[in-house]
mmCIF file of C-alpha atoms in Angstrom:
data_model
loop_
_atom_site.group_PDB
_atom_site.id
_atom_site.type_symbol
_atom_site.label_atom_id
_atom_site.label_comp_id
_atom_site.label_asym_id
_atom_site.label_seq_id
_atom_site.Cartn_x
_atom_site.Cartn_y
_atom_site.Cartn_z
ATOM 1 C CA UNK A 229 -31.577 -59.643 -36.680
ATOM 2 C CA UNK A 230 -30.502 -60.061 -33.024
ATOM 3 C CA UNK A 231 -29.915 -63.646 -32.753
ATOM 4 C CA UNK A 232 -28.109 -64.872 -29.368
ATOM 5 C CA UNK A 233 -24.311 -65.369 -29.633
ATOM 6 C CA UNK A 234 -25.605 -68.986 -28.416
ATOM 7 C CA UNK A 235 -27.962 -71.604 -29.215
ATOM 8 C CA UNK A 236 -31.075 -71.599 -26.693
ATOM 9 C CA UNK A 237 -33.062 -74.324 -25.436
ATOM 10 C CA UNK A 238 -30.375 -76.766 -25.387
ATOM 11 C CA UNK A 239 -30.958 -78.054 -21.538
ATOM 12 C CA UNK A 240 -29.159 -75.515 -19.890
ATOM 13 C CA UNK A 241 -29.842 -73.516 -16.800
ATOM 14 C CA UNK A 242 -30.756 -69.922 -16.738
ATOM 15 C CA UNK A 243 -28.282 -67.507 -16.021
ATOM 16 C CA UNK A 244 -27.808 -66.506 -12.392
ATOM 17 C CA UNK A 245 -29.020 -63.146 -11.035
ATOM 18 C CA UNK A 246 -26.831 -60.337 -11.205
ATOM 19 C CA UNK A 247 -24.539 -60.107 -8.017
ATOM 20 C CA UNK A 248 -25.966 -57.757 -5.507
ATOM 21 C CA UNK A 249 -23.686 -57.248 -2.476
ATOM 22 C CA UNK A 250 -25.617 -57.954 0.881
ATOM 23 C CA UNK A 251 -25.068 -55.570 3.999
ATOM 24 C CA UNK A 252 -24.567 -57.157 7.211
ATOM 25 C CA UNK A 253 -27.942 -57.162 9.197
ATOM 26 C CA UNK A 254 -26.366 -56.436 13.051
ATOM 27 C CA UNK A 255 -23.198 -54.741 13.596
ATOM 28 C CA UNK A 256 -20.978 -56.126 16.309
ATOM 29 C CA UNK A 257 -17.714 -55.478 17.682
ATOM 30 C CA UNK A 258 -15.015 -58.102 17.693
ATOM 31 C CA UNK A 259 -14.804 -57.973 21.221
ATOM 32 C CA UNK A 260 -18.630 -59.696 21.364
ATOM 33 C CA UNK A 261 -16.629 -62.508 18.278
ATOM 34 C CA UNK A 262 -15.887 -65.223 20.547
ATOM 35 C CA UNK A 263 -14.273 -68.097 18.840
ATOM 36 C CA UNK A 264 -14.195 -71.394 20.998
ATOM 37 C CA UNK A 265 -11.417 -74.311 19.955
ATOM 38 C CA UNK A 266 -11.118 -76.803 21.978
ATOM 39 C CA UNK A 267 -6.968 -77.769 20.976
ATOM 40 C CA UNK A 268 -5.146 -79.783 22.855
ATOM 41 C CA UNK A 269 -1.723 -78.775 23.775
ATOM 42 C CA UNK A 270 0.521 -80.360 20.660
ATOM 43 C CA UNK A 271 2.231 -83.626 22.125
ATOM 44 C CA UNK A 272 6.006 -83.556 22.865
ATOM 45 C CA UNK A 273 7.541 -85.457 19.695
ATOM 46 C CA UNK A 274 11.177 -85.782 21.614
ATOM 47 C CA UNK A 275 12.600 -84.788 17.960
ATOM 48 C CA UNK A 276 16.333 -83.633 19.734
ATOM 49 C CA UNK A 277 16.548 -87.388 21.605
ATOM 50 C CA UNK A 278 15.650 -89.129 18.033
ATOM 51 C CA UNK A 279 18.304 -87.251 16.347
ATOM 52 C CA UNK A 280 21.080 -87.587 19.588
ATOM 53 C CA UNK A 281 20.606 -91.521 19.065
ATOM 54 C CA UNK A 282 20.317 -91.877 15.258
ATOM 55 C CA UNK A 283 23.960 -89.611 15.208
ATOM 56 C CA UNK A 284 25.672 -90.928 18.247
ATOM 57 C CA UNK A 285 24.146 -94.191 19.162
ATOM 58 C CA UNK A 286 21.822 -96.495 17.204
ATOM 59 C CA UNK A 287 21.237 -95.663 13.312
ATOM 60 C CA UNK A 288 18.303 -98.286 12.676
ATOM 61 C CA UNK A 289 16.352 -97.404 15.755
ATOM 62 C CA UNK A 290 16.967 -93.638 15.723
ATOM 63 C CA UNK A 291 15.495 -93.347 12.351
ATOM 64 C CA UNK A 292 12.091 -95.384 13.233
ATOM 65 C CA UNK A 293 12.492 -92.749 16.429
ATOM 66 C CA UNK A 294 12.693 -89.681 13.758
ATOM 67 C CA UNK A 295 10.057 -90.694 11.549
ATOM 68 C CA UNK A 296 7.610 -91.430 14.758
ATOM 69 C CA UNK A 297 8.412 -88.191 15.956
ATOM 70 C CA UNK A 298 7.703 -86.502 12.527
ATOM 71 C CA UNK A 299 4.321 -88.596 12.890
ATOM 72 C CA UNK A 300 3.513 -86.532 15.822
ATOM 73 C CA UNK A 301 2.439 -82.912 14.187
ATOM 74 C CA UNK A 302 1.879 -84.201 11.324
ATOM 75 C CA UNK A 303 -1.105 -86.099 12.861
ATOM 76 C CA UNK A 304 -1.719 -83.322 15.522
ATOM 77 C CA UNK A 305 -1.813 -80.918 12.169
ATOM 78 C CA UNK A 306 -4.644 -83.185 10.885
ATOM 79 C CA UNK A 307 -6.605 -83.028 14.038
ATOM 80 C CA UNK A 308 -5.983 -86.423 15.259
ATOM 81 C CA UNK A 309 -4.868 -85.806 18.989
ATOM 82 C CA UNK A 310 -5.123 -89.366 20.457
ATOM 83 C CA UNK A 311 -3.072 -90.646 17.186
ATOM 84 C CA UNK A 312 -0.276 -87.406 18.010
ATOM 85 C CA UNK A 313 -0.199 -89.008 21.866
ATOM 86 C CA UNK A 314 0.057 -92.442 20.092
ATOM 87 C CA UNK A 315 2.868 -91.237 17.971
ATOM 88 C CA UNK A 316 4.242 -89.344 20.697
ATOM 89 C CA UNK A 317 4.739 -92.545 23.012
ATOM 90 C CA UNK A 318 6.156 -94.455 20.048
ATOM 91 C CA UNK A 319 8.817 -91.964 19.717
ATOM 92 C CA UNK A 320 9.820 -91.848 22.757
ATOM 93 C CA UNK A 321 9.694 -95.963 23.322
ATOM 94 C CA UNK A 322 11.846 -96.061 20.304
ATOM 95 C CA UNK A 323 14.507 -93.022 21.458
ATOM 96 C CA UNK A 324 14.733 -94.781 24.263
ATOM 97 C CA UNK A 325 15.343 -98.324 23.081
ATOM 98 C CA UNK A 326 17.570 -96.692 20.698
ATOM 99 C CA UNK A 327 19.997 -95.244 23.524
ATOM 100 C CA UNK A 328 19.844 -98.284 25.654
ATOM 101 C CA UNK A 329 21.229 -99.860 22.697
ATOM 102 C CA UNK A 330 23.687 -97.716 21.733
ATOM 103 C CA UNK A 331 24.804 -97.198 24.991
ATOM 104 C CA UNK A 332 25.400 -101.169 25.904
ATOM 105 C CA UNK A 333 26.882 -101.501 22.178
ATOM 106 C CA UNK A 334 29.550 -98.714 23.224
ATOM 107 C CA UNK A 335 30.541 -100.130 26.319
ATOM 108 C CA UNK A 336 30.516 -103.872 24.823
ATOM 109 C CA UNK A 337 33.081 -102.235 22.147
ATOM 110 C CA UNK A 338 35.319 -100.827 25.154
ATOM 111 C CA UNK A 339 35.558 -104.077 26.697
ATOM 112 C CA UNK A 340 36.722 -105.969 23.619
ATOM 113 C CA UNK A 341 39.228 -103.465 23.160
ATOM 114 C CA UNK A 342 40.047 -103.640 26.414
ATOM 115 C CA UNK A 343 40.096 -107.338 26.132
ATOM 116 C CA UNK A 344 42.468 -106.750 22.886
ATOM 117 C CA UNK A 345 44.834 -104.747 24.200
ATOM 118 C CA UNK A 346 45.353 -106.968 27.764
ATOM 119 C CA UNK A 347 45.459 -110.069 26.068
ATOM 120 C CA UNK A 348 46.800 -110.336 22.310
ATOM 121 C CA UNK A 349 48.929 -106.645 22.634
ATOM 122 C CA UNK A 350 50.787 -108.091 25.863
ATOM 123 C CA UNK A 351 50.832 -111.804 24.213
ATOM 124 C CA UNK A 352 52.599 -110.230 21.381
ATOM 125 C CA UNK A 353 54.884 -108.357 23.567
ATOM 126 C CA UNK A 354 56.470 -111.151 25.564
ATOM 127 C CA UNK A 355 56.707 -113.502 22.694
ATOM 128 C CA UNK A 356 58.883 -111.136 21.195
ATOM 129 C CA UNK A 357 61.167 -110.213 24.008
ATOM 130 C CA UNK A 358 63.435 -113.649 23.340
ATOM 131 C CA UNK A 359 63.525 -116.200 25.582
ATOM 132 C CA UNK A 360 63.054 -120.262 25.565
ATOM 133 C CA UNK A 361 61.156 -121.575 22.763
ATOM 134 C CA UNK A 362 60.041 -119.916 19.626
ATOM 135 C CA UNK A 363 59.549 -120.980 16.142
ATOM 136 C CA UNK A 364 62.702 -122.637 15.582
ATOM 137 C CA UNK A 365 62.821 -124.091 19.089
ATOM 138 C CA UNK A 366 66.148 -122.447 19.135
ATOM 139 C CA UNK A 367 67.268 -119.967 21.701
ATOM 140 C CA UNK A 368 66.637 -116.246 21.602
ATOM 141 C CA UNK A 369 63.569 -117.020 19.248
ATOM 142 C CA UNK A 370 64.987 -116.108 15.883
ATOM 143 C CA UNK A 371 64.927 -119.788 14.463
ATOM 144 C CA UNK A 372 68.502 -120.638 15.208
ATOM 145 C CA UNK A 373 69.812 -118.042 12.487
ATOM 146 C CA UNK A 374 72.900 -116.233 12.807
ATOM 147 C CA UNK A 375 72.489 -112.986 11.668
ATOM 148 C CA UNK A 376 75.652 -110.407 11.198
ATOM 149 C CA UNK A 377 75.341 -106.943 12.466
ATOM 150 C CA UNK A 378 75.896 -105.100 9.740
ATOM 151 C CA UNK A 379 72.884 -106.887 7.451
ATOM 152 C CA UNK A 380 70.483 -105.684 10.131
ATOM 153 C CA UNK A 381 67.504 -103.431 9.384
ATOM 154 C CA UNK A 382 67.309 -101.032 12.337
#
């Protein structure tokens, strides 16, 4: 008996036809292939200025500035061109802010050590040169103790 390695009539659909391999009805040359894309240039994503200021000047706002510009082809990968332009300006708005920032926070820290080294260094200096006063109110400024030579630390 030749019974079917499967039950029939169960609600399934009939086999396919066989495969038969179709031959292309018109020959033409690749040179007559024309393939028309209408891309956009990919938007500058100012990746080198996000990583200058998240190294050398602004942490915080260079790394909003790196993951903008990773935004950029990532987006422009996906096809969304006026979301890579979006992205695009972001990064750059942040990069910038970012090295304004960094640059102002830089020369802030050069005039407080500036300021440090005019003031308190030379404050320090001239109170310990001698002289009227002091913190025993005695002269030379060692508190009116009389120190011998030879018990001297130098």
């Amino acid at each position: 008996m030749n019974a079917p390695p499967f039950p029939t009539n169960q609600g399934y659909s009939p086999a396919p036809p066989p495969y038969t391999e179709k031959q292309p009805t018109s020959l033409s040359s690749p040179a007559e292939r024309m393939i028309v894309q209408d891309m956009q240039e990919q938007p500058n994503d100012y990746l080198p200025l996000a990583i200058f200021v998240t190294i050398c000047c602004c942490l915080p706002v260079g790394i909003v500035g790196l993951m903008k510009s990773g935004e950029v082809q990532s987006r422009y990968n996906d096809g969304d061109i006026d979301g890579s332009l979006e992205s695009s300006k972001s990064a750059k708005g942040w990069s910038i802010a970012g090295l304004i920032s960094g640059i102002v926070m830089w020369v802030l820290a050069a005039v407080f050590l500036v300021v440090y080294l005019v003031l308190i260094v030379d404050k320090a200096n001239g109170d310990s040169q001698g002289g009227a006063g002091g913190a025993g109110g005695g002269g030379g400024g060692d508190g009116g103790v009389v120190q011998d030579e030879s018990s001297s630390y130098y």
